[in-house]
Amino acid sequence: MKLQGKVAVVTGAATGIGRAIAHAMSAEGASVVIDYVGAPQLATQGVAEIQKTGGKAQAIAADVSDPTQAASLIDQTVKAFGRIDILVNNAGIEYKYPFVDFPFDKWQKIIAVDLTGPFLCAQAAARAMIQQNSGGRIINISSVHEDLPMITNAPYCAAKGGLRMLMRTIAVELAPHKITVNNIAPGAIFTPIDADVEANRTIESQLMKEIPLGRWGKPEEVAKLAVYIASDDAAYSTGSTFFIDGGMIRQAGSL
Ligand code: BGC
């Protein structure tokens, strides 16, 4: 077991990539906090599934974009499990509009959840990790779009690009405390965030043409990478982005 005795917080873990990461980390021995917003039944179901396999899990409701709730998420984790070793900043949203029509309130919401959220959770987690003095792991679920433009998705691309430089900067600041900070940059993974594309055969096949491996990625594939980065095996990696995108970043398409 690669994460025996570790405590992991996964934000936005009721569905999609976050859910798969929570399950995979639990399977490797970690106690897991499933953070969620507005999907209590799915979060509770995730906890029940983990407990059924003999793992330890707890669901905590916290909007990561709210400073008080983000701090309380980390506090409650330490109260419940005694420590925190791994933070996975996974919670994310996107809305697509042509740039010239993009509503300002949507811009604010995307930046708040996708960029301010990881800042707040990483800060609270790093403070707790420094106090524990036993290192730690901060993993941000970014996107190929931390580097690759995507039309109609400007705020999301801006947030993910920001997350890239947040990661690089705090990786350097936190290195003396043996806290590593890395991004995972998934491409098209089959999850609810892409429900609109999954439901439209024409758009879906256009998207597949932009992926050299020609298929969706699976949340479980991303989860395996997250387990690796969280484990002792990855102790020498910090300040990096790990792409998992079927080669999409090497294409010049625009969907
Ligand atoms: C976005 C998806 C998109 C995928 C590949 C992800 O970050 O959330 O909407 O399909 O990148 O472009």
PDB file of C-alpha atoms and ligand atoms in Angstrom, residues 94 96 143-145 150 156 187-188 193-194 207 248, ligand 1:
ATOM      1  CA  GLU A  94     -16.391  25.768 -16.483  1.00  0.00           C
ATOM      2  CA  LYS A  96     -18.450  28.300 -22.209  1.00  0.00           C
ATOM      3  CA  SER A 143      -5.950  20.926 -17.346  1.00  0.00           C
ATOM      4  CA  VAL A 144      -4.238  20.786 -20.721  1.00  0.00           C
ATOM      5  CA  HIS A 145      -5.746  24.267 -20.844  1.00  0.00           C
ATOM      6  CA  MET A 150      -9.568  26.671 -25.896  1.00  0.00           C
ATOM      7  CA  TYR A 156     -11.215  28.600 -17.422  1.00  0.00           C
ATOM      8  CA  GLY A 187      -7.133  16.329 -21.335  1.00  0.00           C
ATOM      9  CA  ALA A 188     -10.595  15.082 -22.222  1.00  0.00           C
ATOM     10  CA  ILE A 193     -17.932  18.429 -16.690  1.00  0.00           C
ATOM     11  CA  ASP A 194     -18.087  17.403 -20.371  1.00  0.00           C
ATOM     12  CA  LEU A 207     -12.823  16.498 -30.045  1.00  0.00           C
ATOM     13  CA  MET A 248      -3.748  16.426 -26.911  1.00  0.00           C
TER      14      MET A 248
HETATM   15  C1  BGC B   1     -12.152  20.667 -19.960  1.00  0.00           C
HETATM   16  C2  BGC B   1     -13.020  19.932 -20.946  1.00  0.00           C
HETATM   17  C3  BGC B   1     -12.288  19.694 -22.246  1.00  0.00           C
HETATM   18  C4  BGC B   1     -10.955  19.067 -21.996  1.00  0.00           C
HETATM   19  C5  BGC B   1     -10.150  18.898 -23.268  1.00  0.00           C
HETATM   20  C6  BGC B   1     -10.840  19.948 -19.834  1.00  0.00           C
HETATM   21  O1  BGC B   1     -10.014  20.667 -18.961  1.00  0.00           O
HETATM   22  O2  BGC B   1     -12.795  20.701 -18.703  1.00  0.00           O
HETATM   23  O3  BGC B   1     -14.198  20.683 -21.173  1.00  0.00           O
HETATM   24  O4  BGC B   1     -13.022  18.832 -23.101  1.00  0.00           O
HETATM   25  O5  BGC B   1     -10.221  19.858 -21.103  1.00  0.00           O
HETATM   26  O6  BGC B   1     -10.215  20.032 -24.084  1.00  0.00           O
END
